[in-house]
Every structure is written in structure tokens, then in C-alpha cells.
Tab-separated table of C-alpha atoms and ligand atoms in Angstrom:
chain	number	residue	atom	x	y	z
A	1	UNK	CA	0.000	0.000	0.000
A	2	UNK	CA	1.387	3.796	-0.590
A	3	UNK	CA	0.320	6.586	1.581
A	4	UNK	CA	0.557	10.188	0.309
A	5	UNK	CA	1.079	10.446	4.609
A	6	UNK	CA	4.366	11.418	5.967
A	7	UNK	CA	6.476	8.508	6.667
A	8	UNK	CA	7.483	8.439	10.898
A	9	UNK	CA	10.649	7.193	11.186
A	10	UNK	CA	11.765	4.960	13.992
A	11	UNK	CA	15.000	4.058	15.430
A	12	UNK	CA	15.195	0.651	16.843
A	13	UNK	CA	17.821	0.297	19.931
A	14	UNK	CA	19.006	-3.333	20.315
A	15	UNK	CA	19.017	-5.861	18.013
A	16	UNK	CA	18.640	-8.879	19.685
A	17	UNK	CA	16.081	-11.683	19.479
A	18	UNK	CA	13.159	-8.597	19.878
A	19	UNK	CA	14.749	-6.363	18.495
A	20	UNK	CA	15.279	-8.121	15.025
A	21	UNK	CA	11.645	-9.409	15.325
A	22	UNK	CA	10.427	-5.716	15.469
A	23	UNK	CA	12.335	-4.385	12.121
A	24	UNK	CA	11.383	-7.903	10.310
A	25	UNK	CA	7.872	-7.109	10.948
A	26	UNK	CA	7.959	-3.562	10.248
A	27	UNK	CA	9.306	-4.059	7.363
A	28	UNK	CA	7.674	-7.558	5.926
A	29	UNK	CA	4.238	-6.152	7.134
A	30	UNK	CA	5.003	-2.385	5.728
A	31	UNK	CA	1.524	-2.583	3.913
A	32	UNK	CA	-0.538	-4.072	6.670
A	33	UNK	CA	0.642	-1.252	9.629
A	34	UNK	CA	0.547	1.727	7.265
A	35	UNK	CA	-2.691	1.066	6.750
A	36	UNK	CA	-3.087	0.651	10.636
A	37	UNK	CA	-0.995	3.514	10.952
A	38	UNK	CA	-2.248	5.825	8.688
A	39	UNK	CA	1.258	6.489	7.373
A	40	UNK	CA	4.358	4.872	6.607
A	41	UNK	CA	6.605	3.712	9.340
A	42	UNK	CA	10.264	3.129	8.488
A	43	UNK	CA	12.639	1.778	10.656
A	44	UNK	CA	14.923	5.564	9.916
A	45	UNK	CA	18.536	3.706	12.203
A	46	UNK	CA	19.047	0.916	14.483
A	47	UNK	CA	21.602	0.603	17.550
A	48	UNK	CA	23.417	-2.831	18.136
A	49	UNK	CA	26.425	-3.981	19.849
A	50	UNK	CA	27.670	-5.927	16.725
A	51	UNK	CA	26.490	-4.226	13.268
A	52	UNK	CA	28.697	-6.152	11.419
A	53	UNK	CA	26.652	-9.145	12.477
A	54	UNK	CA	24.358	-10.549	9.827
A	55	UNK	CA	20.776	-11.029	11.564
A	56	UNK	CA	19.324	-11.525	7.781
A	57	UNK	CA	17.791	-7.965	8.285
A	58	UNK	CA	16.658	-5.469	5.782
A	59	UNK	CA	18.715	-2.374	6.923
A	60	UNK	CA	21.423	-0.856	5.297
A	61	UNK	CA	24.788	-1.629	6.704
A	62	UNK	CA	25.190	2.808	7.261
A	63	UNK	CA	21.772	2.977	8.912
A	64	UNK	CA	23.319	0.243	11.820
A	65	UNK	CA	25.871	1.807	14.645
A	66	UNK	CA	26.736	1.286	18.011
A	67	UNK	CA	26.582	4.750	19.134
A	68	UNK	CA	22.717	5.782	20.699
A	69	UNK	CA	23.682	9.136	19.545
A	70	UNK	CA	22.606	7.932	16.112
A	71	UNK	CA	19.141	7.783	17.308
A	72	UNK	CA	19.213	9.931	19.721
A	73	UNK	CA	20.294	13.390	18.005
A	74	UNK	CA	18.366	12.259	14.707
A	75	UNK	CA	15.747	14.661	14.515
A	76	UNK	CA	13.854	12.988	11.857
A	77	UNK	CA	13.338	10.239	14.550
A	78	UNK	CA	10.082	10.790	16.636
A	79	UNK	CA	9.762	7.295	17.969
A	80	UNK	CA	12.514	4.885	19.605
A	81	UNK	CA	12.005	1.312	20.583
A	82	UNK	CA	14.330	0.657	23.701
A	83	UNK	CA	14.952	-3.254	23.045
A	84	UNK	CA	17.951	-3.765	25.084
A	85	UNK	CA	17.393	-5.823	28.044
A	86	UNK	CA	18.679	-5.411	32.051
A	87	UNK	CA	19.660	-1.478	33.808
A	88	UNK	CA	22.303	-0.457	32.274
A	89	UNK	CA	23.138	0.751	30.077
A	90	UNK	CA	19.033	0.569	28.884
A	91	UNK	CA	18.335	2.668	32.009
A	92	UNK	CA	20.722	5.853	30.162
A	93	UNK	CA	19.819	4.798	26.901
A	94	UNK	CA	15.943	5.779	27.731
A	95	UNK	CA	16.949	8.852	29.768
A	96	UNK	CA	19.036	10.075	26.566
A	97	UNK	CA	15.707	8.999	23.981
A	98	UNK	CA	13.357	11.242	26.496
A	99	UNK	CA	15.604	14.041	26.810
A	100	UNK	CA	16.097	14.180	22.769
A	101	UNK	CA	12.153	14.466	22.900
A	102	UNK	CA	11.709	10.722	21.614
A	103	UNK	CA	8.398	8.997	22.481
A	104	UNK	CA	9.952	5.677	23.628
A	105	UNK	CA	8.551	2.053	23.547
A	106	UNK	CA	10.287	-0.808	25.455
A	107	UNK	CA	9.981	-4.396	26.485
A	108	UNK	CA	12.443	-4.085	29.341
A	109	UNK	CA	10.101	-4.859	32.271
A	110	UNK	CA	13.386	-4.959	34.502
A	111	UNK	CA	14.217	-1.362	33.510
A	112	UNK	CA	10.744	-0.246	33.965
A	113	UNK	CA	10.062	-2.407	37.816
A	114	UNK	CA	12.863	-0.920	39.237
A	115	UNK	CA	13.282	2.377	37.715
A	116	UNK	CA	9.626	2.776	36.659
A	117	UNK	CA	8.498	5.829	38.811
A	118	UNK	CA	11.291	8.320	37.938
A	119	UNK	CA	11.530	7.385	33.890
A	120	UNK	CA	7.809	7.741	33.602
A	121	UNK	CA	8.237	11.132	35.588
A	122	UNK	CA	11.107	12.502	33.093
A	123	UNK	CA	8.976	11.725	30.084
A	124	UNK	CA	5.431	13.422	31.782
A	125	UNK	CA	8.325	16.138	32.026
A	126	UNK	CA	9.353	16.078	28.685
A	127	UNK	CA	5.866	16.210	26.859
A	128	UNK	CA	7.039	12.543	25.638
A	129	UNK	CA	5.584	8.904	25.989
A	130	UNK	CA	6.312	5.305	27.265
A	131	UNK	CA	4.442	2.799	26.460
A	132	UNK	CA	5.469	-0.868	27.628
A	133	UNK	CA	2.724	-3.336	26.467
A	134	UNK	CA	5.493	-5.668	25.426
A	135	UNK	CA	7.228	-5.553	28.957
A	136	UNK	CA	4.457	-7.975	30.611
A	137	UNK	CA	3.304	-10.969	29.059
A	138	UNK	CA	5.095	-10.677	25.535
A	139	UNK	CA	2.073	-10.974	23.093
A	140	UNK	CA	-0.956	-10.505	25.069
A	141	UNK	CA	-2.498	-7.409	25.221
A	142	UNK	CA	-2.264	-7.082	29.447
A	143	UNK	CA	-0.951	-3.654	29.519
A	144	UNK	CA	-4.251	-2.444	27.143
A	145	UNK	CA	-6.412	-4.341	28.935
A	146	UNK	CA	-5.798	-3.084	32.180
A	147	UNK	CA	-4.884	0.111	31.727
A	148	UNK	CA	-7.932	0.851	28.863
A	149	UNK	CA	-10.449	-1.458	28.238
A	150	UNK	CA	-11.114	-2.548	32.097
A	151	UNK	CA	-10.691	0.829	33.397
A	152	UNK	CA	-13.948	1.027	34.896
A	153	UNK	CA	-13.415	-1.461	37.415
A	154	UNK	CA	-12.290	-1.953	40.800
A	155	UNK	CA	-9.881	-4.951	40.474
A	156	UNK	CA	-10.112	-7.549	42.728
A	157	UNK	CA	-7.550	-9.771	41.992
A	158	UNK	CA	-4.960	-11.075	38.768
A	159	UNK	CA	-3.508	-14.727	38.872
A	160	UNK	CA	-0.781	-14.556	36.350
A	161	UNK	CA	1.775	-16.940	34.615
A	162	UNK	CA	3.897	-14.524	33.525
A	163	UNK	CA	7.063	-16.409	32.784
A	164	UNK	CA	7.302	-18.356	29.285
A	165	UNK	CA	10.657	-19.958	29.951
A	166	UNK	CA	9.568	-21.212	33.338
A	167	UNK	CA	6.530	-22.578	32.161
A	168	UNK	CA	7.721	-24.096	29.106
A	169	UNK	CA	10.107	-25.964	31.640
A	170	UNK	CA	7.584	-27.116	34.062
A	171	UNK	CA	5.272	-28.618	30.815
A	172	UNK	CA	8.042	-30.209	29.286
A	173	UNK	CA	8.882	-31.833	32.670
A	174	UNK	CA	5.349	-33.285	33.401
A	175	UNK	CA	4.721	-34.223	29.501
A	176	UNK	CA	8.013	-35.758	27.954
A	177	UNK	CA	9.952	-36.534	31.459
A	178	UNK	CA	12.142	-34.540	30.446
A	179	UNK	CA	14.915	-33.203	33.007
A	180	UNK	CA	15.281	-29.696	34.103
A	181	UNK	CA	18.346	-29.007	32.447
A	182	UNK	CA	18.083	-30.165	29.695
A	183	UNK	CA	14.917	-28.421	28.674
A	184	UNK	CA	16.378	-24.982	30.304
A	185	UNK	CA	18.592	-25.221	27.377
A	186	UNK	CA	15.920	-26.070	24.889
A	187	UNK	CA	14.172	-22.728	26.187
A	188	UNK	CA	17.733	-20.900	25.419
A	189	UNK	CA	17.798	-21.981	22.164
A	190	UNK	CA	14.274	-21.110	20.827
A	191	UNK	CA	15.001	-17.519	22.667
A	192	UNK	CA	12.163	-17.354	25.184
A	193	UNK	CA	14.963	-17.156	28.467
A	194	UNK	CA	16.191	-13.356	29.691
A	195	UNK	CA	20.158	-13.386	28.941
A	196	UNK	CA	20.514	-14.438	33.031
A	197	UNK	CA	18.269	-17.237	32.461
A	198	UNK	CA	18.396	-17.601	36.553
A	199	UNK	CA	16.170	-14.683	36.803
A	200	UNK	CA	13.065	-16.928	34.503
A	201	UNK	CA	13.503	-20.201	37.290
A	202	UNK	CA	14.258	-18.115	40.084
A	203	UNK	CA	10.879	-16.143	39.657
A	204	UNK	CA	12.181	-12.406	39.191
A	205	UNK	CA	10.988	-11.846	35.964
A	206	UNK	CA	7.228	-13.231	37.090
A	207	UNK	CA	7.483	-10.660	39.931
A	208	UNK	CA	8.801	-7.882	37.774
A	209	UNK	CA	5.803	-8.150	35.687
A	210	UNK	CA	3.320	-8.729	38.628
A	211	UNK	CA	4.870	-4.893	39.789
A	212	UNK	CA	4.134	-3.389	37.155
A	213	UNK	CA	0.338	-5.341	36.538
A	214	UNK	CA	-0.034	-4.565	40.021
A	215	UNK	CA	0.356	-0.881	39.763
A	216	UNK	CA	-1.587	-0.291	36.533
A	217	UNK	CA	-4.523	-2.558	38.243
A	218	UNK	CA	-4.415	-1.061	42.115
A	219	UNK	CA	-2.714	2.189	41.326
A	220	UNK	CA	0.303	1.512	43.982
A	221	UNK	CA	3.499	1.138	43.077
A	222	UNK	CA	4.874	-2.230	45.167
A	223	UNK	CA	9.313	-2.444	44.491
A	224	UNK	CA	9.472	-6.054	42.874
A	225	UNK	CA	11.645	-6.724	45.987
A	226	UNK	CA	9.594	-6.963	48.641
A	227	UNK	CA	7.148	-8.941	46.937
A	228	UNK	CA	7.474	-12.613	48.397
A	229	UNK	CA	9.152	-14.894	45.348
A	230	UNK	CA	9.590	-18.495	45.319
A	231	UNK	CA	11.043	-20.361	42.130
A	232	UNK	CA	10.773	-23.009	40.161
A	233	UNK	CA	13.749	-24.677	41.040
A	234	UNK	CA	12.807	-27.121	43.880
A	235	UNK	CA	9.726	-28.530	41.624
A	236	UNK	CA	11.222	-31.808	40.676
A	237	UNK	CA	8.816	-34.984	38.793
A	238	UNK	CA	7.998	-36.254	42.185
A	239	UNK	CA	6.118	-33.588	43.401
A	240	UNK	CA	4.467	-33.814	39.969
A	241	UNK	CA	3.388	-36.639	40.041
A	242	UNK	CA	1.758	-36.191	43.756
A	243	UNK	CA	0.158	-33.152	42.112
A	244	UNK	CA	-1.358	-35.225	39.441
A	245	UNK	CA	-2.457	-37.534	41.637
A	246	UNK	CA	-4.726	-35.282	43.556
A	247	UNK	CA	-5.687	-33.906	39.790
A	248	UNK	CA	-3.566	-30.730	40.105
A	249	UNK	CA	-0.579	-29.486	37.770
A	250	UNK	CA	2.265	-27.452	39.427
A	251	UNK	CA	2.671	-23.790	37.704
A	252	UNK	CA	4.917	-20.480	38.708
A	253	UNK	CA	1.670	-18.427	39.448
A	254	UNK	CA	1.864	-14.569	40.136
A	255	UNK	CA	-1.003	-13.329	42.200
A	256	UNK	CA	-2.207	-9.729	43.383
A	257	UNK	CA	-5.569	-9.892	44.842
A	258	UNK	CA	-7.128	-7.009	47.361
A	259	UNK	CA	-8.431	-7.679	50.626
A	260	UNK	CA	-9.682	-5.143	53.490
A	261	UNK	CA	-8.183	-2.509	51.714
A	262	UNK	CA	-4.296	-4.055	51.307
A	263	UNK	CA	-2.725	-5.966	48.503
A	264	UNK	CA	-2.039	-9.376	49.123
A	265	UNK	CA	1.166	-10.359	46.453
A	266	UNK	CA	3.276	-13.348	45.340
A	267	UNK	CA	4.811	-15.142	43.207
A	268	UNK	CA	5.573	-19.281	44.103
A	269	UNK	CA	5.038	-22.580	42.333
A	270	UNK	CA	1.368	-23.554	42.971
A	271	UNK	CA	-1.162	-26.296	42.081
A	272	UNK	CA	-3.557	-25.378	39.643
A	273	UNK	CA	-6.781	-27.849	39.220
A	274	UNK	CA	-6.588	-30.123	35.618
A	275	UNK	CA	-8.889	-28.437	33.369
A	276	UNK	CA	-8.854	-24.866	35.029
A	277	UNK	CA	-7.622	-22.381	32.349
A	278	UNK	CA	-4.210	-22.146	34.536
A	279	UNK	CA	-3.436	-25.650	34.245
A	280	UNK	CA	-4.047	-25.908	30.433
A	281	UNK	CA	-1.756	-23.478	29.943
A	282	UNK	CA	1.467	-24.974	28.607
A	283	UNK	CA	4.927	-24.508	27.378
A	284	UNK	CA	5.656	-21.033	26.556
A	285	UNK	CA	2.480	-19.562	27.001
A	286	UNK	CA	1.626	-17.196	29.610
A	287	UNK	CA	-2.145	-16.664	30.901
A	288	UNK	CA	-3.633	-14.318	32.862
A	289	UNK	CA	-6.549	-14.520	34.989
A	290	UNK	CA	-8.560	-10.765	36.263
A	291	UNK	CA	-11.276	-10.422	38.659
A	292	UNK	CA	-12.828	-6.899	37.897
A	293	UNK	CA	-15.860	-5.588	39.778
A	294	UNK	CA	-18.395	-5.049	36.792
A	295	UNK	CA	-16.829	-7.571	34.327
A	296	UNK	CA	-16.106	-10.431	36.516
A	297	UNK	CA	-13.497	-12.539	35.841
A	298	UNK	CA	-11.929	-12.304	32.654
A	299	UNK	CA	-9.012	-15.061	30.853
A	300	UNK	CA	-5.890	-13.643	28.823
A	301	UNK	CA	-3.787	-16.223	27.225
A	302	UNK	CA	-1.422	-16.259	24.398
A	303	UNK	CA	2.372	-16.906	23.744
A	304	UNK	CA	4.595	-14.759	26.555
A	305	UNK	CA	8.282	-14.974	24.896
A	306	UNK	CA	9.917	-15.483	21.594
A	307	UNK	CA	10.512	-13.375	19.093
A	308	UNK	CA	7.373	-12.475	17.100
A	309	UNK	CA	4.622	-12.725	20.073
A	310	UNK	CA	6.798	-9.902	21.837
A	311	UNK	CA	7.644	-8.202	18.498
A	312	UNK	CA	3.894	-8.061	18.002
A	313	UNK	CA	3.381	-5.826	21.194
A	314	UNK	CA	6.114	-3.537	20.438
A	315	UNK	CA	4.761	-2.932	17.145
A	316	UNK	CA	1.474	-2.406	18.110
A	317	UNK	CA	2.940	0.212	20.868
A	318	UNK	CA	4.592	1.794	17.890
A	319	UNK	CA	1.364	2.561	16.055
A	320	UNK	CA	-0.554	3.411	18.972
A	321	UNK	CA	2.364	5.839	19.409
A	322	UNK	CA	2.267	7.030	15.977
A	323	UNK	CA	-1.606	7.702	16.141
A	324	UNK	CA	-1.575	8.936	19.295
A	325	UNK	CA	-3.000	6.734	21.451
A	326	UNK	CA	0.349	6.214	23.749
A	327	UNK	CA	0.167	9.375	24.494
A	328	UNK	CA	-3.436	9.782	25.851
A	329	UNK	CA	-3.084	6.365	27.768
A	330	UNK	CA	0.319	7.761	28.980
A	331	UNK	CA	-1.264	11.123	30.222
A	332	UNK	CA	-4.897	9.658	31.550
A	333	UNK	CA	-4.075	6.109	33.426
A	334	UNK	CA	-1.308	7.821	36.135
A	335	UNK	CA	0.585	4.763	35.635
A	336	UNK	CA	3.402	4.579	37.460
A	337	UNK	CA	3.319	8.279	39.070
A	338	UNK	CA	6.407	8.861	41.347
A	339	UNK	CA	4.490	9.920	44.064
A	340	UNK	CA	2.333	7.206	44.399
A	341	UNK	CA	1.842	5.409	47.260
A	342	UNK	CA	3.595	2.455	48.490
A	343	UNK	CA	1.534	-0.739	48.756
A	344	UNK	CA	0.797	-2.137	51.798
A	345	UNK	CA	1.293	-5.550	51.080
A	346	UNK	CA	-0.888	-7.492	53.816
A	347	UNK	CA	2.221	-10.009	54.955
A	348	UNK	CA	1.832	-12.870	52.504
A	349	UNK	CA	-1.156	-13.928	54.239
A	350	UNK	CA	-3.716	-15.562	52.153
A	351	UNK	CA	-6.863	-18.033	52.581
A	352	UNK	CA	-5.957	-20.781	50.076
A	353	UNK	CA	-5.980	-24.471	50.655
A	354	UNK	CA	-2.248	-26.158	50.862
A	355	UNK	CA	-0.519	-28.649	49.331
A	356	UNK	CA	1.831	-30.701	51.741
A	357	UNK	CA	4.838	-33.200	50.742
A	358	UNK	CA	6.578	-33.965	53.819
A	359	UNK	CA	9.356	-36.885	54.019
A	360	UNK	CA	8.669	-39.066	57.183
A	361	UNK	CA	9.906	-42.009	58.863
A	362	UNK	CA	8.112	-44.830	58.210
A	363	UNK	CA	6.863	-46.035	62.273
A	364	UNK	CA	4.621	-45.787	64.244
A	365	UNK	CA	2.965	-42.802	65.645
A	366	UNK	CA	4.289	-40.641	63.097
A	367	UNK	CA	1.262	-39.765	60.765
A	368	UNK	CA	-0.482	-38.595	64.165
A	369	UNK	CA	2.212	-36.226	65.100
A	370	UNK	CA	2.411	-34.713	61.827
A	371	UNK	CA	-2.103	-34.262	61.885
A	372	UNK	CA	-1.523	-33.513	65.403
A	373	UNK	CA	0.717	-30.323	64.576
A	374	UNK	CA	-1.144	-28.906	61.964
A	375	UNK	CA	-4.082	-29.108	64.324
A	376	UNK	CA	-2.328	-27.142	66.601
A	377	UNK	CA	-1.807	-24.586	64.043
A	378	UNK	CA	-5.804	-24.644	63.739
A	379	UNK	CA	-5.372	-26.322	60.251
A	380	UNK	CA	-8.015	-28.751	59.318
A	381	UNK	CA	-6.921	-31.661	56.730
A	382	UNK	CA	-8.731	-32.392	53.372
A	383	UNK	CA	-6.556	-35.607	52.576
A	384	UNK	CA	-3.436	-37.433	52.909
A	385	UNK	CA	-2.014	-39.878	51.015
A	386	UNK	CA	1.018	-42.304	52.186
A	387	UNK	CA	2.264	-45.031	49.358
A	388	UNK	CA	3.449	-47.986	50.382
A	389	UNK	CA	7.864	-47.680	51.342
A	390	UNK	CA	9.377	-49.135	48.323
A	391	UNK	CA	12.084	-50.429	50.821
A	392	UNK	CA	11.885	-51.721	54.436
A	393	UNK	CA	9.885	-50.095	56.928
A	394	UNK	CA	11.721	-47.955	58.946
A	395	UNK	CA	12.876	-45.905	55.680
A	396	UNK	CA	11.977	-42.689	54.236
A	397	UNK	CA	8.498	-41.672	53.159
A	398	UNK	CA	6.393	-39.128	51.414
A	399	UNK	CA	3.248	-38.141	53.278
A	400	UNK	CA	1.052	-35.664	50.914
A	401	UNK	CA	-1.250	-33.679	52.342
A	402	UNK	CA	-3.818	-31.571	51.064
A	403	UNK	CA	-5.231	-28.639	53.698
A	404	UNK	CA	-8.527	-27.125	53.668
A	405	UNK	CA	-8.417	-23.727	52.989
A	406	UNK	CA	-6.099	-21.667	55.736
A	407	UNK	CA	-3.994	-18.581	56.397
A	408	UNK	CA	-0.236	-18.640	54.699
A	409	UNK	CA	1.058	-17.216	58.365
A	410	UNK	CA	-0.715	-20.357	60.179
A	411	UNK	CA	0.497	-22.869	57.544
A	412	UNK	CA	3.924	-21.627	57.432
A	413	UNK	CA	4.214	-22.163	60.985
A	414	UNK	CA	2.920	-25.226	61.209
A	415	UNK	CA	5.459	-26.857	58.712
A	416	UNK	CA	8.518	-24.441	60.417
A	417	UNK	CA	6.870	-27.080	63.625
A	418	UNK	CA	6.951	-30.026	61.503
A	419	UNK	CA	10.621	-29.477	59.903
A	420	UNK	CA	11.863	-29.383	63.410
A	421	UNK	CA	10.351	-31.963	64.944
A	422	UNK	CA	12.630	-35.767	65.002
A	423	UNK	CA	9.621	-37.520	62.325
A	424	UNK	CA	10.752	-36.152	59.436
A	425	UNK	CA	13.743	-36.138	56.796
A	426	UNK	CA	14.496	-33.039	55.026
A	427	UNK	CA	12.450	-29.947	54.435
A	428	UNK	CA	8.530	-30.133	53.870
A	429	UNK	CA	7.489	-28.416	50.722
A	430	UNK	CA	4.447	-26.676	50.862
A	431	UNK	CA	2.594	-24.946	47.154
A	432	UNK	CA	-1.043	-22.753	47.687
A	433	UNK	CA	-3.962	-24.439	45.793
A	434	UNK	CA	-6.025	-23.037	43.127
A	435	UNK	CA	-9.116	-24.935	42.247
A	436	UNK	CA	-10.706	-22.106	39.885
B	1	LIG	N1	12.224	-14.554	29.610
B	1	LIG	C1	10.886	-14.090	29.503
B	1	LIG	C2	9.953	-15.274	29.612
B	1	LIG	C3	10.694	-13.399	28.186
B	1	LIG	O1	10.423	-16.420	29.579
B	1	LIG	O2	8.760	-15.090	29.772
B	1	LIG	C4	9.641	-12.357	28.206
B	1	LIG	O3	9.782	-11.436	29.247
């Protein structure tokens, strides 16, 4: 398609896995988003560590640099997309685009959780825009959703998986058998994993995304680090398979839900119910799950990492930018104002049911110390479930336990009870329930 329209020209900074996604599909679907756009969008310079590198790109070789400046000082550029993952040197690079009057789009939730407040207060400064739809979720339209299309409810609560690589890992586990490592690398290669891949098991990325969901949805602004974080990396096939028994999958769930006025947060392995949307959703996928006043609850899900799903975000930040639309949601949903108040996150205490796996001797008297503590602890059992010792008795055992529905404080202290006491072997492991 030709448009009389004056092209916008867009420098793209980073040329990584996203970054090469964004100019492939600006420039393969150049008909398709002028038409969206209204106008032609051309991808004007891009910024790269390595420009001698061939990525199989459609860029001239003098249109490539190292140097931001290129972008930067460009006055023909209105619109940069910030691609370049981690603080710094992303964290000057964005400070640089805003105070060169460039309306910036990024994908860098990192950049954005822990330096949110005062970039988003240097752009309101500058006149300029941020929009990050591609920093949460990769290809899912979260950001929108929340911040525009919901914005006439109170919401009550968001269950999130918000990490591909993680998820892809604990699928490929329960489906093929497959061992941890092994599919960790598989994630690597296909380019879903952060360059640190620790921070996808470990559960920092999930929270980083929950922060920033959290503020657009509740209007606080909660620092990723105090939010409680548990990782994937102590899931192994036998808890699995205990899961599965009691008809449950294991998943790295985010969670933000509102209660007397405080924000209950989290992120932490957790077993989701076969069938329930969280469950089904598998290898890189992410889903998201919203409870909003008027709308009830509503179901997001769509691929989270790779190239084109997060491509696809930044792109469609880029036209919204181009048309506009950035720069009302910028200005009208607050997000991330520096002066906004600091959650009160409500302890980690939430009413959920519990899943127990605790290693016991095998004698006598044992299962009755173990019911007997959590009874102490006011917590009322659902089920338990001893197999038979493969060995002799007298050996090690898994006793899995399934709680009704009870505080995180009072559960937590009742396994602290149990992990001291002379009946058991090893640390208990204990995952929240989610049956809807
Ligand atoms: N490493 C991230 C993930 C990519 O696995 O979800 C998108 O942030």
C-alpha cells in the first residue's frame, strides 16, 4: 500500500532476538501497519552492539551503529524502541531517547520495575511517551487491557503466569519426562529465556511483571523486591506426580488480589486444578486470569516470549504511538506516578488451601504427630495420602497432604513445627492451591 502520509521514522535500539523481530515485521508487514498507521513507518537507524553481524535484516549496513547518539540526536526520529534488556546501560539509553524528545517504547520490564516511577516522571516532564505493552506478558495485550479497556473497574484480583521460559520448563517436565536441564537449554535456544536465564527459574521476571500489573490494576506502586518470590527450582517430577495424583498441575503463578483494603502479592510454584484455564496453559504460554468488579473474571492467554509474540506488542505500541493513542493512555491512566503510594502488602497472608509433601519415617505414631501439629496450628486436613515404602519399613516416606483452605502465616508455621520436629527427613514443601 502507498500513503501520500508522511512517513514516521523509527529508530530501533538493540538488536537482539526482539529487536530483530520488530524491524522484520515492520518491514515484511510495511503494507498491513501503514494502513493501521495511517502512514508509513520506516525503521529511519538501528543501535546494536555488533552491526557487522548478519541477523538476515533489511537495513542498510550505514543505517546500523553502536553509538545511541545515532538515534538519539536524529531529529527525523520521533519514535525509539528501547529493546535492550537489564539497567544499564538501557536505564541511560531511555533517559538520553526522552531528553532528545523521543516517544519511547520498550519491552524491558526490569528497567521499567525498578526504575519505573522516575523514567515515567522525566517523560510526563518532557511532553514525551512510554508505552510498555510488550514488557508484561510478551504478546498478550495485558498492559491495554488493564490500563484501557477494564478501566472502569475496581480490580479484585490477577492470577498470572507470567514467565514463558519457566513454564515451558515445568510442561516439558510433566509431559516428555524430560529433566530440568536439559529443557532450560531447549528454552535458550528457541530464545524465550532473559540473557541471566536464573532470573526466569528463580521467579524475578514473574514478579517484575506482577509490579508493574499490580500498579496499573491497584494504582500503587509495590518495588518487585519486597514482593514474596519463590522459584521453580525445587519442583522436581515427584512432586508432579503427587500433584497429578490429587488432579492438580504445578505452575509459577503470580497473584495480586485485594483484601480489606491491602494488597495481598506473590509469586511461588502452585497447584492449579486439571482443566482450570491455569493448568491448560502450557509450554511457553503465559495466561492471565482478572477479577474486575463489573466484568467479573476475565481469561488472557497467548504466547509470553519469543521473538514475534513480543515483536507483536512492540509494534502495536509503535502505532498506537504514531496515532496517538500512547500518548493519551500515557497522560490519563497515572501509571506509574512517582508519588504514588507504596503498597501495603498485607504479609503474605492468604486463605488458600495447601498442598503438603513432607518426608517421614516410616513407624509408628508418626502420621499422628504430623495431623496432630497442623491441628495445633488450627489447620483442618482435606486428605493425605502415604504409598506404600518401596524399601523396608523404617525408611523414608512421602506423606502428601492436602489442607482445607487456611492462612499462609498459620500454615507456614505449622510446617517451620513439623521441619523441626525428630519424624521427618528433610524440608517439607508446601505450594497454595487453586481450584478455579
Ligand atoms: N524470559 C521471559 C519469559 C521473556 O520467559 O517469559 C519475556 O519477558
Amino acid at each position: 500500500m502507498t500513503s501520500s502520509a508522511k512517513p514516521v521514522r523509527v529508530g530501533v535500539v538493540g538488536l537482539g532476538t526482539v529487536g530483530s523481530g520488530v524491524v522484520r515485521l515492520l518491514v515484511e508487514s510495511a503494507d498491513h501497519i501503514t494502513r493501521q498507521a495511517g502512514r508509513p513507518i520506516l525503521v529511519e537507524r538501528a543501535v546494536c552492539r555488533d552491526p557487522a553481524r548478519d541477523r538476515g535484516l533489511r537495513l542498510p549496513a550505514d543505517r546500523v551503529s553502536t553509538d545511541i547518539g545515532t538515534v538519539s540526536r536524529d531529529s527525523s526520529i520521533s519514535v525509539a524502541a528501547l529493546l535492550v534488556g537489564g539497567l544499564e546501560p538501557a536505564r541511560s539509553m531511555m533517559v538520553e531517547l526522552l531528553e532528545n524528545g523521543k516517544d519511547v517504547v520498550t519491552a524491558n520490564k526490569a528497567l521499567l520495575a525498578e526504575h519505573g516511577p522516575e523514567l515515567f516522571e522525566l517523560a510526563r516532564r518532557k511532553g514525551r511517551s512510554i508505552a510498555f505493552e510488550a514488557a508484561v506478558a510478551g504478546g498478550i495485550p495485558i498492559v491495554a487491557a488493564i490500563g484501557e479497556c477494564l478501566a472502569a473497574n475496581r480490580i479484585e484480583s490477577i492470577r498470572g503466569i507470567l514467565n514463558g521460559t519457566s513454564n515451558f520448563i515445568l510442561s516439558k517436565m510433566e509431559e516428555d519426562g524430560a529433566g530440568y536441564a536439559e529443557v532450560l537449554q531447549l528454552a535458550q535456544a528457541k530464545g524465550y529465556a532473559e540473557a541471566d536465564p536464573a532470573m526466569d527459574v528463580d521467579g524475578t521476571d514473574a514478579t517484575q511483571k506482577l509490579a508493574i500489573l499490580a500498579h496499573l490494576a491497584f494504582g500503587v506502586w509495590v518495588p518487585w523486591g519486597e514482593i514474596p518470590r519463590t522459584g521453580i527450582e525445587g519442583v522436581d517430577s515427584d512432586l508432579m506426580s503427587h500433584a497429578a495424583e490429587l488432579g492438580y498441575r504445578i505452575r509459577l503463578v503470580a497473584v495480586a488480589s485485594r483484601s480489606d483494603g491491602k494488597l495481598a502479592m506473590r509469586v511461588a510454584p502452585t497447584l492449579v486444578k486439571i482443566g482450570t484455564p491455569l493448568a491448560e496453559t502450557r509450554g511457553a504460554f503465559n495466561a492471565v486470569s482478572i477479577v474486575g468488579d463489573a466484568v467479573g473474571r476475565m481469561f488472557f492467554h497467548g504466547l509470553g516470549a519469543g521473538q514475534m509474540p513480543t515483536a507483536s506488542a512492540v509494534v502495536a505500541d509503535i502505532i498506537d504511538t504514531v496515532v496517538g493513542r500512547a500518548a493519551i493512555t500515557f497522560r490519563t491512566t497515572g501509571v506509574l506516578d512517582a508519588d504514588s503510594p507504596a503498597a501495603r502488602i498485607s504479609g503474605i497472608d492468604m486463605t488458600e488451601k495447601h498442598f503438603l509433601r513432607v518426608c517421614v519415617n516410616d513407624r509408628p505414631g508418626v502420621l499422628s504427630r504430623i495431623t496432630g501439629i497442623l491441628g495445633e496450628h488450627g489447620i483442618s486436613i482435606a486428605s493425605v495420602i502415604q504409598h506404600d515404602p518401596s524399601g523396608a519399613a523404617g525408611g523414608v516416606v512421602p506423606l502428601v497432604i492436602m489442607t482445607h483452605a487456611c492462612g499462609t502465616t498459620a500454615i507456614q508455621k505449622a510446617v517451620a513445627h513439623i521441619d523441626a520436629s525428630d519424624v521427618v527427613s528433610g524440608r517439607s514443601v508446601c505450594l497454595s492451591v487453586l481450584d478455579d
